[in-house]
Short mmCIF file of C-alpha atoms and ligand atoms in Angstrom, two decimals:
data_model
loop_
_atom_site.label_atom_id
_atom_site.label_comp_id
_atom_site.label_asym_id
_atom_site.label_seq_id
_atom_site.Cartn_x
_atom_site.Cartn_y
_atom_site.Cartn_z
CA MET W 1 0.00 -0.09 -0.04
CA LEU W 2 2.74 2.45 1.00
CA ALA W 3 4.66 1.94 -2.36
CA ASN W 4 1.28 3.01 -4.20
CA ILE W 5 2.53 6.71 -4.96
CA PRO W 6 1.00 8.37 -7.70
CA ALA W 7 3.16 10.56 -10.18
CA THR W 8 1.36 13.58 -9.74
CA GLN W 9 -0.87 15.13 -6.99
CA THR W 10 -3.62 17.93 -6.33
CA VAL W 11 -2.11 20.89 -5.06
CA ILE W 12 -3.88 24.45 -4.39
CA GLU W 13 -1.97 26.98 -6.61
CA ILE W 14 -1.93 30.92 -6.30
CA THR W 15 -2.98 31.82 -9.59
CA ARG W 16 -2.36 35.46 -9.26
CA PRO W 17 -1.82 37.97 -6.41
CA GLY W 18 -5.44 38.53 -4.95
CA GLY W 19 -8.25 37.46 -2.75
CA PRO W 20 -9.11 33.93 -1.43
CA GLU W 21 -10.57 33.31 -5.09
CA VAL W 22 -7.13 33.13 -6.55
CA LEU W 23 -6.49 29.59 -4.57
CA VAL W 24 -7.40 26.90 -7.44
CA PRO W 25 -6.59 23.46 -7.41
CA GLY W 26 -4.01 22.42 -9.96
CA SER W 27 -1.75 19.55 -10.58
CA ARG W 28 2.03 19.07 -9.92
CA PRO W 29 4.31 16.14 -9.73
CA VAL W 30 5.02 14.17 -6.51
CA PRO W 31 8.29 15.14 -5.10
CA GLU W 32 11.02 12.63 -4.81
CA PRO W 33 12.64 12.77 -1.32
CA LYS W 34 16.07 14.21 -1.42
CA ALA W 35 18.94 12.82 0.92
CA GLY W 36 17.78 13.43 4.55
CA GLU W 37 14.15 14.14 3.58
CA ILE W 38 11.04 12.00 3.82
CA LEU W 39 8.07 12.10 1.74
CA ILE W 40 4.78 12.55 3.75
CA ARG W 41 1.44 11.60 2.15
CA ILE W 42 -0.44 14.78 3.74
CA ALA W 43 -3.80 14.03 5.89
CA ALA W 44 -4.08 17.64 6.99
CA ALA W 45 -2.47 21.09 6.79
CA GLY W 46 -2.85 24.36 9.03
CA ILE W 47 -3.68 27.55 7.66
CA ASN W 48 -1.55 30.33 8.80
CA ARG W 49 -1.95 34.27 8.36
CA ALA W 50 1.58 34.15 6.56
CA ASP W 51 -0.43 32.15 3.61
CA CYS W 52 -2.77 34.87 3.35
CA LEU W 53 -0.04 37.36 2.95
CA GLN W 54 1.74 34.96 0.33
CA ARG W 55 -1.53 34.76 -1.71
CA MET W 56 -1.74 38.44 -1.81
CA GLY W 57 1.87 38.66 -2.99
CA ARG W 58 3.11 40.26 0.18
CA TYR W 59 5.26 37.52 1.50
CA PRO W 60 8.52 36.95 -0.43
CA MET W 61 9.47 33.35 -0.49
CA PRO W 62 12.98 32.22 0.74
CA PRO W 63 15.19 31.35 -2.67
CA GLY W 64 14.37 28.26 -4.34
CA ALA W 65 10.96 27.45 -2.31
CA SER W 66 7.93 26.27 -4.04
CA ASP W 67 5.29 28.51 -4.68
CA ILE W 68 2.70 26.02 -3.09
CA PRO W 69 1.63 27.53 0.16
CA GLY W 70 1.47 25.69 3.69
CA LEU W 71 3.85 25.90 6.33
CA GLU W 72 2.92 22.69 8.41
CA CYS W 73 1.31 19.41 7.83
CA SER W 74 0.66 15.95 9.18
CA GLY W 75 0.38 12.65 7.42
CA THR W 76 2.11 9.39 6.74
CA VAL W 77 5.53 8.59 5.82
CA VAL W 78 5.45 6.79 2.58
CA ARG W 79 9.13 7.27 1.20
CA LEU W 80 12.50 7.80 2.94
CA GLY W 81 15.24 9.85 1.05
CA GLU W 82 18.71 8.69 1.36
CA GLY W 83 20.15 8.76 4.92
CA ALA W 84 16.98 10.04 6.30
CA THR W 85 16.61 8.62 10.03
CA GLY W 86 14.31 8.62 12.92
CA PHE W 87 11.15 7.61 11.09
CA GLU W 88 9.85 4.40 9.42
CA LEU W 89 7.48 3.92 6.48
CA GLY W 90 3.97 4.00 7.88
CA ASP W 91 4.62 6.63 11.03
CA SER W 92 2.16 9.25 11.44
CA VAL W 93 4.13 12.43 11.65
CA CYS W 94 3.80 16.23 11.76
CA ALA W 95 6.28 18.63 9.83
CA LEU W 96 7.11 22.13 9.73
CA LEU W 97 7.48 23.22 5.99
CA VAL W 98 8.87 25.91 4.05
CA ALA W 99 5.85 25.56 1.63
CA ASP W 100 3.76 22.81 0.06
CA GLY W 101 1.33 21.98 2.72
CA TYR W 102 -1.44 22.74 0.57
CA GLY W 103 -1.09 19.38 -1.44
CA GLU W 104 -1.25 15.74 -1.44
CA TYR W 105 2.37 14.87 -0.79
CA ALA W 106 5.39 17.00 0.74
CA ALA W 107 9.06 16.18 0.72
CA VAL W 108 10.75 17.69 3.85
CA PRO W 109 13.83 17.15 5.80
CA ALA W 110 13.45 14.54 8.66
CA VAL W 111 14.83 17.05 11.10
CA GLN W 112 11.90 19.11 10.71
CA CYS W 113 9.44 16.48 11.68
CA LEU W 114 7.88 14.83 14.76
CA LYS W 115 5.86 11.94 15.50
CA VAL W 116 2.01 12.84 16.02
CA PRO W 117 1.86 13.31 19.99
CA GLN W 118 0.01 10.78 22.06
CA GLY W 119 -3.67 11.26 21.82
CA VAL W 120 -3.77 13.90 19.05
CA SER W 121 -5.66 13.12 15.87
CA LEU W 122 -3.88 13.16 12.39
CA VAL W 123 -6.17 16.16 11.38
CA ASP W 124 -5.41 18.20 14.57
CA ALA W 125 -1.70 17.58 14.10
CA GLY W 126 -1.80 19.27 10.91
CA GLY W 127 -1.99 22.43 12.83
CA LEU W 128 0.88 22.02 15.31
CA MET W 129 4.16 22.59 13.98
CA GLU W 130 4.23 26.21 12.73
CA THR W 131 2.58 27.58 16.01
CA TYR W 132 4.54 25.23 18.43
CA CYS W 133 7.84 25.89 16.60
CA THR W 134 7.23 29.76 16.63
CA VAL W 135 6.06 30.06 20.27
CA TRP W 136 9.05 27.96 21.56
CA THR W 137 11.79 29.69 19.62
CA ASN W 138 10.34 33.10 20.49
CA VAL W 139 8.87 32.82 24.01
CA PHE W 140 11.37 30.44 25.31
CA ASP W 141 14.52 30.92 23.31
CA ARG W 142 14.45 34.67 22.48
CA ILE W 143 12.47 36.22 25.41
CA HIS W 144 13.32 33.37 28.20
CA LEU W 145 10.16 33.14 29.85
CA LYS W 146 10.60 31.65 33.33
CA ALA W 147 8.37 30.02 36.31
CA GLY W 148 6.73 32.59 38.19
CA GLU W 149 6.81 35.45 35.61
CA VAL W 150 3.84 37.37 34.43
CA PHE W 151 3.55 36.90 30.62
CA LEU W 152 1.04 38.86 28.35
CA GLN W 153 -0.03 37.23 25.16
CA GLN W 154 -1.43 39.69 22.49
CA GLY W 155 -4.15 37.87 20.01
CA GLY W 156 -4.57 35.27 22.85
CA SER W 157 -7.15 33.44 20.71
CA SER W 158 -5.14 33.02 17.49
CA GLY W 159 -3.44 29.71 16.75
CA ILE W 160 -0.12 31.19 18.07
CA GLY W 161 -1.86 32.73 21.29
CA ILE W 162 -3.77 29.54 22.37
CA THR W 163 -0.40 27.59 21.92
CA ALA W 164 1.49 30.44 23.81
CA ILE W 165 -1.12 30.39 26.80
CA GLN W 166 -0.71 26.85 27.05
CA LEU W 167 3.07 26.66 27.03
CA ALA W 168 3.37 29.66 29.19
CA LYS W 169 1.19 27.83 31.85
CA ALA W 170 2.66 24.59 31.44
CA PHE W 171 6.08 26.11 32.31
CA GLY W 172 4.80 27.88 35.28
CA ALA W 173 4.36 31.45 34.29
CA LYS W 174 0.95 33.65 35.05
CA VAL W 175 -0.54 34.45 31.98
CA LEU W 176 -2.49 37.52 30.89
CA ALA W 177 -4.30 37.39 27.17
CA THR W 178 -5.96 40.07 24.93
CA ALA W 179 -8.57 39.30 22.63
CA GLY W 180 -11.10 41.02 20.52
CA SER W 181 -14.56 39.73 22.04
CA GLU W 182 -16.09 38.04 25.10
CA GLU W 183 -16.09 34.64 23.17
CA LYS W 184 -12.45 34.83 22.29
CA CYS W 185 -11.63 36.15 25.98
CA GLN W 186 -13.60 32.91 27.23
CA ALA W 187 -11.50 30.78 24.83
CA CYS W 188 -8.31 32.19 26.10
CA ARG W 189 -9.50 31.45 29.95
CA ASP W 190 -10.37 27.90 28.75
CA TYR W 191 -7.07 27.32 27.56
CA GLY W 192 -5.44 28.55 30.61
CA ALA W 193 -5.19 32.22 30.75
CA ASP W 194 -5.41 33.79 34.42
CA VAL W 195 -6.77 36.90 33.13
CA ALA W 196 -8.30 37.56 29.69
CA ILE W 197 -8.70 41.15 28.62
CA ASN W 198 -11.13 42.36 25.95
CA TYR W 199 -8.95 44.87 24.22
CA LYS W 200 -12.23 46.66 22.66
CA THR W 201 -13.70 47.60 26.14
CA GLU W 202 -10.59 47.35 28.62
CA ASP W 203 -6.96 48.80 28.49
CA PHE W 204 -4.55 45.87 28.81
CA VAL W 205 -1.65 48.60 30.42
CA THR W 206 -4.38 49.17 33.29
CA VAL W 207 -5.18 45.57 33.75
CA GLY W 208 -1.50 44.26 33.48
CA LYS W 209 -0.31 47.10 36.19
CA ALA W 210 -3.14 46.20 38.36
CA PHE W 211 -2.62 42.50 38.13
CA THR W 212 1.08 43.08 38.86
CA ASN W 213 0.47 45.49 42.01
CA GLY W 214 2.05 48.32 39.62
CA ARG W 215 5.13 46.34 38.94
CA GLY W 216 4.42 45.64 35.36
CA VAL W 217 4.58 42.25 33.24
CA ASP W 218 8.20 40.37 32.65
CA ALA W 219 7.28 39.36 29.18
CA ILE W 220 5.04 40.13 26.18
CA PHE W 221 4.57 38.23 22.76
CA ASP W 222 2.97 40.38 20.28
CA MET W 223 1.77 40.11 16.63
CA VAL W 224 -0.04 43.45 16.52
CA GLY W 225 2.53 46.35 17.11
CA GLY W 226 1.42 49.64 15.79
CA ASP W 227 0.26 51.83 18.61
CA TYR W 228 0.53 48.82 20.96
CA ILE W 229 4.32 49.33 21.14
CA PRO W 230 4.34 52.45 23.32
CA ARG W 231 1.65 51.04 25.58
CA GLU W 232 3.92 47.72 25.96
CA LEU W 233 7.19 49.64 26.81
CA ASP W 234 4.87 51.45 29.64
CA LEU W 235 3.75 47.92 30.74
CA LEU W 236 7.01 46.03 31.04
CA ALA W 237 8.52 45.75 34.42
CA ARG W 238 12.37 46.50 34.65
CA GLU W 239 14.15 43.67 32.65
CA GLY W 240 11.09 43.09 30.86
CA ARG W 241 11.08 41.61 27.48
CA LEU W 242 9.16 42.22 24.32
CA CYS W 243 9.02 40.08 21.11
CA PHE W 244 7.21 40.50 17.89
CA VAL W 245 6.05 37.69 15.43
CA ALA W 246 4.06 40.08 13.44
CA LEU W 247 3.16 43.81 13.21
CA MET W 248 -0.49 43.64 11.92
CA GLY W 249 -1.26 47.01 13.41
CA GLY W 250 1.36 48.73 11.60
CA THR W 251 5.59 48.77 11.72
CA LYS W 252 5.93 52.42 12.16
CA VAL W 253 5.29 54.29 15.74
CA THR W 254 6.52 57.14 17.78
CA ALA W 255 7.70 55.57 21.21
CA ASP W 256 9.90 56.75 24.04
CA PHE W 257 13.03 54.45 23.87
CA GLY W 258 14.17 56.26 27.03
CA MET W 259 12.04 53.54 28.84
CA ILE W 260 14.15 50.59 27.15
CA GLN W 261 17.38 52.06 28.70
CA ARG W 262 15.70 53.19 31.96
CA LYS W 263 13.94 49.93 32.34
CA HIS W 264 16.84 47.61 30.83
CA LEU W 265 14.26 46.29 28.62
CA THR W 266 14.88 43.83 25.54
CA VAL W 267 12.68 44.28 22.41
CA THR W 268 13.32 41.52 20.03
CA GLY W 269 11.23 39.49 17.12
CA SER W 270 11.98 36.96 14.35
CA THR W 271 10.61 34.90 11.54
CA LEU W 272 10.59 31.12 11.00
CA ARG W 273 10.28 30.45 7.54
CA SER W 274 13.56 31.96 6.31
CA ARG W 275 15.62 30.32 8.91
CA SER W 276 18.15 27.34 7.94
CA VAL W 277 17.12 23.58 8.11
CA ALA W 278 19.78 23.46 10.98
CA GLU W 279 17.98 26.13 12.81
CA LYS W 280 14.82 24.54 12.43
CA ALA W 281 16.09 21.18 13.55
CA SER W 282 17.39 22.58 16.64
CA ILE W 283 13.90 24.23 17.44
CA VAL W 284 12.07 20.79 16.57
CA ALA W 285 14.69 18.96 18.83
CA ALA W 286 13.94 21.25 21.78
CA LEU W 287 9.99 20.54 21.13
CA LYS W 288 10.89 17.11 20.99
CA GLU W 289 12.51 16.80 24.55
CA LYS W 290 10.63 19.68 26.32
CA VAL W 291 7.26 19.84 25.02
CA TRP W 292 5.83 16.74 23.65
CA PRO W 293 6.11 14.60 26.57
CA LEU W 294 3.53 17.26 28.01
CA TRP W 295 0.96 15.77 25.61
CA ALA W 296 0.98 12.50 27.31
CA HIS W 297 0.68 14.38 30.82
CA GLY W 298 -2.41 16.16 29.59
CA LYS W 299 -1.16 19.66 29.73
CA LEU W 300 -1.72 20.46 26.11
CA ARG W 301 -5.10 20.72 23.99
CA THR W 302 -5.34 21.24 20.29
CA CYS W 303 -7.40 24.15 19.17
CA THR W 304 -9.00 23.16 15.51
CA TYR W 305 -11.72 25.53 15.02
CA LYS W 306 -12.92 24.46 11.47
CA THR W 307 -11.69 21.98 8.75
CA PHE W 308 -11.92 22.26 5.12
CA PRO W 309 -11.29 19.98 2.23
CA LEU W 310 -8.24 20.89 0.36
CA ALA W 311 -10.09 21.85 -2.69
CA GLU W 312 -11.82 24.39 -0.39
CA ALA W 313 -8.56 26.30 0.57
CA SER W 314 -10.48 29.71 -0.49
CA LYS W 315 -13.17 29.37 1.88
CA ALA W 316 -10.21 28.52 4.74
CA HIS W 317 -8.57 31.82 3.68
CA ALA W 318 -11.65 33.64 3.76
CA LEU W 319 -12.60 32.47 7.43
CA MET W 320 -8.97 33.55 8.43
CA GLU W 321 -9.59 36.96 7.14
CA SER W 322 -12.85 37.39 9.06
CA SER W 323 -10.98 37.00 12.15
CA GLN W 324 -13.91 34.97 13.35
CA HIS W 325 -12.09 31.67 14.00
CA ILE W 326 -10.54 30.77 17.53
CA GLY W 327 -7.56 28.69 17.10
CA LYS W 328 -6.56 26.75 13.93
CA ILE W 329 -8.46 26.41 10.54
CA ILE W 330 -7.13 23.24 9.14
CA LEU W 331 -7.07 21.47 5.25
CA VAL W 332 -7.96 18.02 5.01
CA ASN W 333 -7.38 15.43 2.33
N1 NAP U 1 7.28 35.76 12.55
C1 NAP U 1 6.82 34.26 12.62
O1 NAP U 1 7.88 33.16 12.59
C2 NAP U 1 5.56 34.15 12.63
C3 NAP U 1 5.21 32.53 12.58
C4 NAP U 1 3.97 32.22 12.71
C5 NAP U 1 2.90 33.08 12.71
N2 NAP U 1 3.19 34.54 12.71
C6 NAP U 1 2.42 35.50 12.62
O2 NAP U 1 1.70 35.58 14.03
C7 NAP U 1 0.18 36.12 13.86
C8 NAP U 1 -0.75 35.00 14.32
O3 NAP U 1 -0.73 33.93 13.44
P1 NAP U 1 -2.10 32.86 13.35
O4 NAP U 1 -1.75 32.10 12.11
O5 NAP U 1 -2.17 32.34 14.59
O6 NAP U 1 -3.13 33.95 13.02
P2 NAP U 1 -4.60 33.99 13.33
O7 NAP U 1 -4.94 33.04 14.03
O8 NAP U 1 -5.40 34.75 12.35
O9 NAP U 1 -4.53 35.12 14.61
C9 NAP U 1 -4.58 36.57 14.53
C10 NAP U 1 -5.21 36.97 15.45
O10 NAP U 1 -4.69 38.41 15.75
C11 NAP U 1 -5.60 39.30 16.26
N3 NAP U 1 -5.69 40.70 15.62
C12 NAP U 1 -5.34 41.79 16.29
N4 NAP U 1 -5.18 42.73 15.77
C13 NAP U 1 -5.16 42.31 14.37
C14 NAP U 1 -5.17 43.21 13.42
N5 NAP U 1 -4.57 44.32 13.11
N6 NAP U 1 -5.34 42.46 11.87
C15 NAP U 1 -5.71 41.01 12.00
N7 NAP U 1 -5.88 40.60 13.25
C16 NAP U 1 -5.63 40.92 14.42
C17 NAP U 1 -7.26 38.88 15.67
O11 NAP U 1 -7.79 38.44 16.71
P3 NAP U 1 -8.85 39.52 17.57
O12 NAP U 1 -10.25 39.29 16.97
O13 NAP U 1 -8.69 39.37 18.85
O14 NAP U 1 -8.19 40.93 17.20
C18 NAP U 1 -6.77 37.30 14.97
O15 NAP U 1 -7.62 36.32 15.35
C19 NAP U 1 0.08 36.26 12.66
O16 NAP U 1 0.37 37.49 12.16
C20 NAP U 1 1.16 35.45 11.76
O17 NAP U 1 1.57 36.16 10.72
C21 NAP U 1 4.64 34.86 12.46
#
């Protein structure tokens, strides 16, 4: 059965820069796994905001990358490239991709894959790797969140936000999260946030300072930026850290950088897709050692909001851009 690999596959192509309607099924060759790669028959693939930017022509792909979107997937190992280790044919895996998740097959370095965690369905696993790798490398590697610290997650009901809330709690932080409706705030609390802040009716600086008796929070993980930035610098405690993975609210702002100096703050950010295979391998190895065991202990839950068949990728993008969703939107084969 595993040898039954067709020559071509259905993928979702971006026919031209534009709205969700430019996502159209097409046909491409099934790739051969290169040395160190495994070929995955894709069961599910998570949708990410970056896919929408890519579709609009606003996310330059790394040199040499495929033009088929899709940063993460789950599925079954159906072929091993030369020297690929750690997996066997038939294993259920989830993978961090540069591209190609919106298809039926993807070839990916084995070091960017993990076995599907205990108790997680193959469909839910399709939405794990981009969010978990992003949260780990930023919240734990870059801004070093520690047990006992107070952490603020902006966009708490996003795929990234829910993952960060759960990991911050699992590693002993106190968690505040912002979201844009009461339903989204309830979701943040359900996934472990100590306090959820509806940013449309409450000021996160006021709530954060009250929660910490005026001291301020230790770390903030943000995807909004814009006019949040001066307020975040204000809210951070001495030695506080601020990290960006997106600036959806704007990249240019007037802020008092004197606060960075006076309070010994660290401001940083990163992107994941452009990193080398070796850098991604080290993030994935850290997840395997420090995070994957938490699934078996019941400390993490998946957050699939809605699934769509691969051919309906355009509907999945429209839902993401409506911002109605809570958690992950997933394409299934
Ligand atoms: N740098 C990296 O390596 C990296 C990796 C992965 C993801 N990301 C970024 O992280 C962010 C979250 O990703 P995701 O896939 O989890 O997306 P998502 O689920 O769509 O989350 C975005 C959420 O942010 C909130 N939001 C606040 N201000 C917004 C604004 N101005 N425009 C749109 N949404 C706004 C929305 O919730 P409310 O209704 O509560 O406002 C929305 O649900 C995205 O921007 C993505 O590009 C970066």
